[in-house]
Short mmCIF file of C-alpha atoms and ligand atoms in Angstrom, two decimals:
data_model
loop_
_atom_site.label_atom_id
_atom_site.label_comp_id
_atom_site.label_asym_id
_atom_site.label_seq_id
_atom_site.Cartn_x
_atom_site.Cartn_y
_atom_site.Cartn_z
CA MET A 264 0.00 0.00 0.00
CA ASN A 265 3.00 2.30 0.06
CA ASP A 266 2.00 3.40 -3.43
CA ILE A 267 -0.51 5.78 -1.80
CA PRO A 268 1.31 9.10 -2.20
CA SER A 269 1.95 11.18 0.88
CA THR A 270 0.72 14.75 0.60
CA GLN A 271 3.42 16.12 2.88
CA THR A 272 7.07 15.58 2.26
CA ASN A 273 8.68 17.92 4.78
CA TYR A 274 7.08 16.48 7.92
CA ASP A 275 9.81 14.78 9.90
CA VAL A 276 7.73 12.36 11.92
CA GLU A 277 10.80 10.48 13.17
CA ALA A 278 12.22 13.67 14.67
CA TYR A 279 8.95 14.32 16.49
CA ARG A 280 8.80 10.72 17.68
CA ALA A 281 12.21 11.17 19.26
CA ASP A 282 10.68 13.87 21.50
CA PHE A 283 8.36 11.25 23.07
CA PRO A 284 10.44 8.84 25.18
CA ILE A 285 7.56 6.40 25.67
CA LEU A 286 7.31 5.69 21.95
CA SER A 287 10.53 3.69 22.05
CA GLU A 288 9.11 1.35 24.69
CA THR A 289 7.87 -2.07 23.75
CA MET A 290 4.47 -3.46 24.73
CA ARG A 291 3.99 -7.21 25.20
CA GLY A 292 7.48 -7.57 23.76
CA LYS A 293 6.49 -5.90 20.48
CA PRO A 294 7.23 -2.41 19.16
CA LEU A 295 4.53 -0.12 20.48
CA ALA A 296 1.90 1.15 18.04
CA TYR A 297 0.11 3.71 20.17
CA LEU A 298 -3.20 4.41 18.45
CA ASP A 299 -5.24 5.53 21.45
CA ASN A 300 -4.56 9.25 21.29
CA GLY A 301 -8.26 10.05 21.52
CA ALA A 302 -8.24 8.65 25.06
CA SER A 303 -5.00 10.36 26.04
CA ALA A 304 -1.93 11.44 24.10
CA GLN A 305 1.70 10.76 25.06
CA LYS A 306 3.90 13.56 26.37
CA PRO A 307 7.00 15.06 24.76
CA LEU A 308 10.16 15.79 26.74
CA GLN A 309 9.35 19.50 26.41
CA VAL A 310 6.27 18.98 28.62
CA ILE A 311 7.96 16.58 31.02
CA ASN A 312 10.93 18.93 31.43
CA ALA A 313 8.82 22.06 31.92
CA MET A 314 6.97 20.41 34.82
CA ARG A 315 10.15 18.91 36.21
CA ASP A 316 11.96 22.28 36.05
CA CYS A 317 9.24 23.87 38.13
CA PHE A 318 9.34 21.10 40.74
CA GLU A 319 13.14 21.15 40.86
CA HIS A 320 13.83 24.87 40.80
CA CYS A 321 11.03 27.14 41.96
CA TYR A 322 7.93 25.22 43.03
CA ALA A 323 5.63 26.95 45.54
CA ASN A 324 1.93 27.65 45.83
CA VAL A 325 0.61 30.50 43.69
CA HIS A 326 -1.07 33.82 44.44
CA ARG A 327 -0.16 33.78 48.15
CA GLY A 328 3.54 33.73 48.94
CA ALA A 329 5.50 36.98 49.22
CA TYR A 330 8.76 35.23 48.42
CA ASP A 331 10.74 34.66 45.25
CA PHE A 332 9.69 31.07 44.48
CA SER A 333 6.00 31.78 44.91
CA GLU A 334 6.30 34.87 42.73
CA ARG A 335 8.12 32.90 40.04
CA THR A 336 5.65 30.02 40.10
CA THR A 337 2.76 32.48 40.05
CA ALA A 338 4.31 34.20 37.04
CA ALA A 339 4.76 30.84 35.26
CA TYR A 340 1.16 29.87 36.05
CA GLU A 341 -0.20 33.18 34.74
CA ASP A 342 2.09 33.03 31.69
CA SER A 343 0.50 29.67 30.95
CA ARG A 344 -2.89 31.34 30.94
CA GLU A 345 -1.59 33.86 28.42
CA THR A 346 -0.31 30.97 26.26
CA VAL A 347 -3.79 29.42 26.31
CA ARG A 348 -5.38 32.80 25.56
CA LYS A 349 -3.22 33.20 22.47
CA PHE A 350 -3.80 29.58 21.45
CA LEU A 351 -7.58 30.12 21.40
CA ASN A 352 -7.33 33.77 20.37
CA ALA A 353 -9.49 34.86 23.31
CA ARG A 354 -9.76 38.61 23.89
CA SER A 355 -8.62 38.58 27.50
CA GLU A 356 -6.93 36.35 30.06
CA LYS A 357 -10.01 36.85 32.20
CA GLU A 358 -11.80 34.58 29.74
CA ILE A 359 -9.49 31.61 30.40
CA ILE A 360 -10.39 29.48 33.42
CA PHE A 361 -8.22 26.54 34.45
CA ALA A 362 -10.21 23.51 35.61
CA LYS A 363 -9.38 19.92 36.45
CA ASN A 364 -10.37 18.64 32.99
CA ALA A 365 -12.95 19.26 30.25
CA THR A 366 -15.57 17.41 32.28
CA GLU A 367 -15.24 19.87 35.14
CA ALA A 368 -15.27 22.80 32.71
CA MET A 369 -18.56 21.64 31.18
CA ASN A 370 -20.06 20.98 34.61
CA LEU A 371 -19.06 24.52 35.58
CA VAL A 372 -21.05 25.96 32.68
CA ALA A 373 -24.06 23.70 33.23
CA TYR A 374 -24.09 24.59 36.93
CA SER A 375 -23.30 28.31 36.86
CA PHE A 376 -24.81 29.40 33.54
CA GLY A 377 -27.60 26.93 34.29
CA LYS A 378 -28.67 29.00 37.30
CA SER A 379 -30.06 31.58 34.87
CA LEU A 380 -32.37 29.04 33.19
CA GLN A 381 -36.06 28.64 34.00
CA PRO A 382 -38.42 25.67 33.74
CA GLY A 383 -39.36 25.23 30.08
CA ASP A 384 -36.09 26.67 28.75
CA LYS A 385 -34.30 24.32 26.38
CA VAL A 386 -30.75 23.06 26.00
CA LEU A 387 -29.80 21.28 22.77
CA ILE A 388 -27.08 18.66 22.51
CA THR A 389 -26.42 16.08 19.76
CA GLU A 390 -26.58 12.33 19.46
CA MET A 391 -22.79 12.17 19.33
CA GLU A 392 -21.90 13.79 22.65
CA HIS A 393 -19.49 12.39 25.20
CA HIS A 394 -21.19 11.66 28.54
CA SER A 395 -19.50 14.76 29.95
CA ASN A 396 -21.68 16.91 27.67
CA ILE A 397 -24.85 14.95 28.43
CA VAL A 398 -24.96 14.21 32.14
CA PRO A 399 -24.35 17.78 33.45
CA TRP A 400 -27.38 18.94 31.43
CA GLN A 401 -29.45 16.04 32.76
CA LEU A 402 -28.51 17.11 36.30
CA LEU A 403 -29.64 20.62 35.39
CA ARG A 404 -32.89 19.26 33.97
CA GLU A 405 -33.59 17.55 37.30
CA GLU A 406 -32.75 20.67 39.25
CA ARG A 407 -34.42 23.38 37.18
CA GLY A 408 -37.00 21.67 34.99
CA ILE A 409 -35.37 22.59 31.71
CA GLU A 410 -35.92 20.54 28.56
CA LEU A 411 -33.09 18.71 26.84
CA GLY A 412 -33.34 18.32 23.05
CA VAL A 413 -31.12 15.98 21.06
CA ILE A 414 -30.08 16.99 17.54
CA PRO A 415 -29.93 13.88 15.33
CA ILE A 416 -27.00 12.81 13.16
CA SER A 417 -26.93 10.95 9.84
CA ASP A 418 -25.99 7.27 9.48
CA GLU A 419 -22.54 8.45 8.37
CA GLY A 420 -22.21 10.52 11.54
CA GLU A 421 -22.81 13.99 10.14
CA PHE A 422 -24.39 16.83 12.08
CA LEU A 423 -27.84 17.37 10.49
CA ILE A 424 -28.14 21.10 10.04
CA ASP A 425 -31.77 21.03 8.81
CA ALA A 426 -32.89 19.03 11.82
CA TYR A 427 -31.03 21.52 14.03
CA LYS A 428 -32.78 24.41 12.30
CA ASP A 429 -36.16 22.81 13.00
CA MET A 430 -35.32 22.49 16.70
CA LEU A 431 -34.26 26.10 17.19
CA ASP A 432 -36.74 28.51 18.72
CA ASP A 433 -36.66 31.24 21.33
CA ARG A 434 -36.97 28.72 24.16
CA VAL A 435 -33.51 27.39 23.33
CA LYS A 436 -31.01 29.07 25.66
CA MET A 437 -27.98 26.87 25.15
CA VAL A 438 -26.62 24.72 22.31
CA ALA A 439 -23.88 22.44 23.69
CA VAL A 440 -22.17 20.50 20.94
CA THR A 441 -18.96 18.63 20.40
CA HIS A 442 -16.55 20.31 17.98
CA VAL A 443 -15.17 16.90 17.00
CA SER A 444 -16.74 13.54 17.89
CA ASN A 445 -14.46 11.31 19.94
CA VAL A 446 -15.99 8.21 18.35
CA LEU A 447 -16.68 9.20 14.75
CA GLY A 448 -14.12 11.95 14.21
CA THR A 449 -16.87 14.11 12.69
CA ILE A 450 -16.03 17.82 12.65
CA THR A 451 -19.23 19.74 13.30
CA PRO A 452 -20.03 22.93 11.34
CA ALA A 453 -19.14 25.13 14.27
CA LYS A 454 -19.51 28.59 12.75
CA LYS A 455 -22.89 27.78 11.25
CA ILE A 456 -24.06 26.29 14.56
CA VAL A 457 -23.16 29.53 16.35
CA GLU A 458 -24.75 31.81 13.74
CA MET A 459 -28.02 29.89 13.87
CA ALA A 460 -28.08 29.69 17.69
CA HIS A 461 -27.36 33.39 18.09
CA ALA A 462 -30.19 34.21 15.68
CA VAL A 463 -32.66 32.86 18.28
CA GLY A 464 -30.74 34.29 21.26
CA ALA A 465 -29.18 31.01 22.40
CA LYS A 466 -25.60 30.66 23.67
CA VAL A 467 -23.21 28.03 22.34
CA LEU A 468 -20.73 25.80 24.14
CA PHE A 469 -18.29 23.67 22.18
CA ASP A 470 -16.64 20.63 23.65
CA GLY A 471 -13.26 20.95 21.94
CA SER A 472 -11.61 18.02 23.73
CA GLN A 473 -11.02 16.21 20.42
CA ALA A 474 -10.50 19.33 18.31
CA VAL A 475 -7.67 21.50 19.63
CA MET A 476 -4.92 18.99 18.79
CA HIS A 477 -6.10 18.65 15.19
CA MET A 478 -6.93 22.19 14.05
CA THR A 479 -6.50 25.86 14.83
CA VAL A 480 -9.34 27.09 17.01
CA ASP A 481 -10.15 30.80 17.08
CA VAL A 482 -12.92 31.51 19.56
CA GLN A 483 -13.41 35.07 18.29
CA ASP A 484 -13.81 33.87 14.74
CA LEU A 485 -16.22 31.12 15.86
CA ASP A 486 -17.96 33.67 18.08
CA CYS A 487 -18.88 30.82 20.46
CA ASP A 488 -19.82 31.73 24.03
CA PHE A 489 -17.98 28.88 25.75
CA TYR A 490 -15.26 26.49 24.60
CA THR A 491 -13.77 23.67 26.66
CA PHE A 492 -10.87 21.29 26.23
CA THR A 493 -8.73 18.95 28.27
CA GLY A 494 -4.93 19.04 28.57
CA HIS A 495 -4.00 15.37 28.40
CA LYS A 496 -5.30 14.81 24.88
CA LEU A 497 -3.23 17.76 23.64
CA TYR A 498 0.09 16.11 24.60
CA GLY A 499 -0.08 17.92 27.96
CA PRO A 500 -0.53 16.51 31.46
CA ASN A 501 -3.72 15.12 32.94
CA GLY A 502 -5.31 17.10 35.77
CA ILE A 503 -5.92 20.25 33.76
CA GLY A 504 -8.73 21.46 31.52
CA VAL A 505 -9.67 24.82 30.10
CA LEU A 506 -12.88 26.76 29.98
CA TYR A 507 -13.03 29.74 27.66
CA GLY A 508 -16.06 31.96 28.23
CA LYS A 509 -16.97 35.41 26.99
CA GLU A 510 -16.10 37.83 29.76
CA ALA A 511 -19.57 39.35 30.13
CA LEU A 512 -21.13 35.92 30.52
CA LEU A 513 -18.56 34.68 33.03
CA ASP A 514 -18.91 37.93 34.94
CA ALA A 515 -22.65 37.44 35.27
CA MET A 516 -22.40 33.80 36.36
CA PRO A 517 -22.26 32.76 40.03
CA PRO A 518 -19.22 30.80 41.28
CA PHE A 519 -19.13 27.05 40.78
CA LEU A 520 -16.97 26.02 43.75
CA GLY A 521 -16.29 28.03 46.91
CA GLY A 522 -13.05 28.30 48.88
CA GLY A 523 -9.68 29.99 48.85
CA ASP A 524 -8.57 32.24 45.98
CA MET A 525 -12.08 32.78 44.56
CA ILE A 526 -13.13 35.37 47.13
CA ALA A 527 -12.62 39.10 47.58
CA THR A 528 -13.80 39.22 51.21
CA VAL A 529 -15.17 36.70 53.69
CA THR A 530 -17.10 37.24 56.88
CA PHE A 531 -19.42 34.77 58.57
CA GLU A 532 -22.33 36.86 57.35
CA LYS A 533 -21.34 37.24 53.72
CA SER A 534 -18.59 36.65 51.18
CA THR A 535 -17.86 38.50 47.96
CA TRP A 536 -16.19 37.12 44.89
CA ALA A 537 -12.83 37.76 43.29
CA GLU A 538 -12.57 39.15 39.78
CA LEU A 539 -12.25 36.83 36.78
CA PRO A 540 -10.63 34.43 36.28
CA ALA A 541 -10.02 33.76 40.01
CA LYS A 542 -13.78 33.66 40.74
CA PHE A 543 -13.87 30.25 39.05
CA GLU A 544 -10.60 28.87 40.38
CA ALA A 545 -11.32 27.87 43.97
CA GLY A 546 -8.47 26.31 45.95
CA THR A 547 -4.93 25.49 44.88
CA PRO A 548 -5.10 25.26 41.10
CA PRO A 549 -3.35 22.73 38.83
CA ILE A 550 -0.07 24.68 38.90
CA THR A 551 2.52 22.46 37.27
CA GLU A 552 -0.21 21.05 35.04
CA ALA A 553 -0.86 24.54 33.65
CA ILE A 554 2.87 24.93 33.04
CA GLY A 555 2.94 21.55 31.29
CA LEU A 556 -0.10 22.45 29.21
CA ALA A 557 1.56 25.67 28.05
CA ALA A 558 4.64 23.66 27.06
CA ALA A 559 2.41 21.29 25.07
CA ILE A 560 0.78 24.23 23.30
CA ASP A 561 4.19 25.68 22.49
CA TYR A 562 5.22 22.27 21.19
CA VAL A 563 2.32 21.74 18.77
CA SER A 564 2.43 25.42 17.76
CA ALA A 565 6.12 25.11 16.85
CA ILE A 566 5.35 22.18 14.55
CA GLY A 567 2.24 23.95 13.26
CA LEU A 568 -1.31 22.67 13.66
CA GLU A 569 -1.90 22.88 9.90
CA ARG A 570 1.11 20.64 9.28
CA ILE A 571 -0.03 18.20 11.98
CA ALA A 572 -3.50 18.15 10.42
CA ALA A 573 -2.05 17.45 6.96
CA HIS A 574 0.03 14.58 8.37
CA GLU A 575 -3.01 13.13 10.11
CA ARG A 576 -5.18 13.48 6.97
CA ASP A 577 -2.53 11.58 5.08
CA LEU A 578 -2.56 8.85 7.74
CA LEU A 579 -6.36 8.71 7.69
CA THR A 580 -6.44 8.20 3.93
CA TYR A 581 -3.77 5.53 4.16
CA ALA A 582 -5.45 3.81 7.10
CA MET A 583 -8.88 3.74 5.46
CA GLN A 584 -7.43 2.10 2.34
CA ARG A 585 -5.23 -0.29 4.28
CA LEU A 586 -7.92 -1.34 6.77
CA SER A 587 -10.67 -1.62 4.17
CA ALA A 588 -8.61 -4.45 2.68
CA VAL A 589 -8.82 -6.37 5.99
CA ASP A 590 -11.60 -8.99 5.94
CA ASN A 591 -14.78 -8.05 7.83
CA PHE A 592 -13.61 -4.49 8.53
CA ARG A 593 -16.44 -1.97 8.79
CA ALA A 594 -15.83 1.68 9.62
CA ILE A 595 -18.38 3.41 11.84
CA GLY A 596 -18.43 7.14 11.14
CA THR A 597 -17.61 8.15 7.59
CA ALA A 598 -18.44 11.85 7.51
CA PRO A 599 -16.42 13.56 4.77
CA ASN A 600 -15.11 16.19 7.17
CA LYS A 601 -13.44 14.23 9.94
CA THR A 602 -10.26 13.86 11.94
CA ALA A 603 -7.98 10.79 11.98
CA VAL A 604 -10.22 8.69 14.22
CA ILE A 605 -11.42 5.33 12.95
CA SER A 606 -14.08 3.48 14.88
CA PHE A 607 -14.70 0.04 13.50
CA SER A 608 -16.11 -3.43 13.90
CA LEU A 609 -14.63 -6.67 12.61
CA GLY A 610 -17.30 -9.21 11.79
CA GLU A 611 -18.76 -10.71 14.94
CA ALA A 612 -15.69 -10.06 17.11
CA HIS A 613 -16.54 -8.11 20.25
CA PRO A 614 -14.62 -4.81 20.45
CA HIS A 615 -13.01 -5.88 23.75
CA ASP A 616 -11.79 -9.11 22.12
CA ILE A 617 -10.34 -7.12 19.22
CA ALA A 618 -8.46 -4.80 21.58
CA THR A 619 -7.24 -7.67 23.76
CA ILE A 620 -5.96 -9.72 20.83
CA ILE A 621 -4.17 -6.85 19.12
CA ASP A 622 -2.63 -5.76 22.43
CA GLN A 623 -0.59 -8.98 22.14
CA GLN A 624 0.82 -7.50 18.92
CA GLY A 625 1.86 -4.26 20.60
CA VAL A 626 -1.10 -2.27 19.29
CA ALA A 627 -2.99 0.03 21.68
CA VAL A 628 -6.54 0.99 20.67
CA ARG A 629 -9.60 1.79 22.72
CA ALA A 630 -12.63 -0.50 22.78
CA GLY A 631 -16.08 -0.07 24.27
CA HIS A 632 -18.72 2.63 24.28
CA HIS A 633 -16.16 5.47 24.52
CA CYS A 634 -18.29 7.32 27.10
CA ALA A 635 -20.89 7.80 24.38
CA GLU A 636 -23.52 5.16 25.08
CA PRO A 637 -26.39 7.00 23.35
CA LEU A 638 -24.25 7.21 20.20
CA MET A 639 -23.64 3.44 20.31
CA ASN A 640 -27.42 2.96 20.43
CA ARG A 641 -27.84 5.38 17.51
CA MET A 642 -25.30 3.48 15.41
CA GLY A 643 -26.79 0.12 16.41
CA VAL A 644 -23.61 -1.30 17.98
CA VAL A 645 -22.69 -2.40 21.50
CA GLY A 646 -19.36 -0.70 21.15
CA THR A 647 -16.55 -0.19 18.70
CA ALA A 648 -12.80 -0.56 18.52
CA ARG A 649 -11.21 2.82 17.86
CA ALA A 650 -7.85 3.75 16.40
CA SER A 651 -7.13 7.43 16.94
CA MET A 652 -4.03 8.99 15.45
CA GLY A 653 -1.78 11.80 16.52
CA LEU A 654 1.15 13.83 15.31
CA TYR A 655 3.70 11.02 15.84
CA ASN A 656 1.89 8.11 14.22
CA THR A 657 3.21 6.46 11.08
CA ARG A 658 2.05 4.30 8.20
CA ALA A 659 4.11 1.46 9.66
CA GLU A 660 1.90 1.54 12.76
CA ILE A 661 -1.20 1.31 10.58
CA ASP A 662 0.38 -1.72 8.89
CA GLN A 663 1.02 -3.21 12.34
CA LEU A 664 -2.67 -2.64 13.21
CA ALA A 665 -3.83 -4.24 9.96
CA ALA A 666 -1.61 -7.29 10.51
CA ALA A 667 -2.91 -7.59 14.08
CA LEU A 668 -6.50 -7.46 12.81
CA ASP A 669 -5.69 -10.34 10.46
CA LYS A 670 -4.87 -12.33 13.61
CA VAL A 671 -8.26 -11.43 15.08
CA ASN A 672 -9.90 -12.68 11.89
CA ALA A 673 -7.88 -15.89 12.08
CA ILE A 674 -9.19 -16.51 15.62
CA PHE A 675 -12.81 -15.65 14.86
CA GLY A 676 -12.78 -17.37 11.48
C1 LIG B 810 -15.28 14.60 23.19
C2 LIG B 810 -14.82 14.49 24.61
N1 LIG B 810 -15.33 15.31 25.52
C3 LIG B 810 -14.95 15.27 26.81
C4 LIG B 810 -14.05 14.35 27.25
C5 LIG B 810 -13.69 14.33 28.69
O1 LIG B 810 -12.35 14.60 28.91
P1 LIG B 810 -11.82 14.54 30.43
O2 LIG B 810 -12.08 13.14 30.89
O3 LIG B 810 -10.39 14.86 30.33
O4 LIG B 810 -12.61 15.53 31.19
C6 LIG B 810 -13.50 13.44 26.35
C7 LIG B 810 -12.56 12.39 26.80
O5 LIG B 810 -12.58 11.28 26.34
C8 LIG B 810 -13.90 13.52 24.99
O6 LIG B 810 -13.40 12.68 24.08
#
C-alpha cells in the first residue's frame, strides 16, 4: 500500500517521535503502536521537562507567597494562561479558566450558567456527545426543569443542520455540541451552529476536547460563548482542563466552587467574589499542570497545527485504504469532514476481544462505548474498537494494526 502518495514531504515524523520517550518502549514484547490518542496522548520531553523544572527549581503555591519562588511560580502559572489565551485567540486572560479537565469545565457551565435558566427553557445537545456533555445537562434538567433536546446525526455521523434548524426557537437558551466527535471523528459545522443559535438568542458551548490537537481554534472567529478542552489529549498533562467563556457571561455567572482564591472578602455573614478568572478557580489550582499544558501548546504550535492536520489526513487516507482491505472491517463514522479517528467493527468479534488480541501484537486501541452510550445505540452497535491517530503516528503503525487485525480474523474465522 506504500504506493498511496503522501501529501506532505517535509514532515519529519521520526524527529517528532524522538521527543516522546515512551514511543521507544515495547508493549507485550512488540514495538509499540500507540493508536489511542483520543483517550490520552503521550507527552514530549518539552512537557515533562517544563513540569520537572518547576518542581526542581522554583515550586511553591501560587497567588499567596511573598517570596521569590511563589512569585516565580505564580508568574509561570499566569504566563501559561496567556499561552492558552493566544492559542484560542481569546480577547482577555479573564476569559481563560483553568479547571481539572474538560468534564469539570462543562459541569461549571451547566451549573453556573444553568442557574439563569427557568423551567421550560431548552438546552440542545447532539446524538454524538461524550457523557460529559450529556450528564451535566441532565442534572440541570432535574434541578431546574429545563428541557433537553437531542439533535440527530446521519448514518454516516454527520451533524444534520436542517434538523437543528427545525429544533431552534426562542426557548432554546444553550446549544452544547462537540466540535469533533471522539468516536466518529466528525467535525461539526461550528460557525454555522453559532450563527443559527445566536439568531434565536441562544448561547453556544463547544466541547473541543477532540478538536484542539487537530486544528487551529479561534474563539473570536467562531464567536462561540464557551469552549472547553482537556490538557491530556493535547500532549499535555492530565489534571488540567480549560474553559473559555466570553467575559460578560462569566462575569454574570455565580461561582461554581467556593473556597480559597475565589473570594474578595469573607465574613461569617457574607462573602464576595474575586474578579475573573479567580472567581472560578477555587483552591490550589493545577499549577505544574498549567505549566505543562503551556509547554504542550508551544510544542504543537512550533510544529504547526496545519502541518499536523495534513500529516493526520494523510494517515487517515492511508489507514482507510489499508484497513478496508482487511476482511470483515467496517468503519463506523464516515463523515467527509473528519479527523484521523477510525471506529470500526470486525465481523462478529466483540470490540473488547479485538483490543485484547491486538494488544498482544503491541497495538494500543480503545474498545467499548467510549463514554458515548447513546451514540452506540444510535449506530446500532454495542461498542466499537477505535484507532485514533496523533502527530507522531506512522504508516508502519497502521500496517502493524492491519496485521494484528488479520490475527483477530484468524481466531474468529
Ligand atoms: C469529546 C470528549 N469530551 C470530553 C471528554 C472528557 O475529557 P476529560 O475526561 O479529560 O474531562 C472526552 C474524553 O474522552 C472527549 O473525548
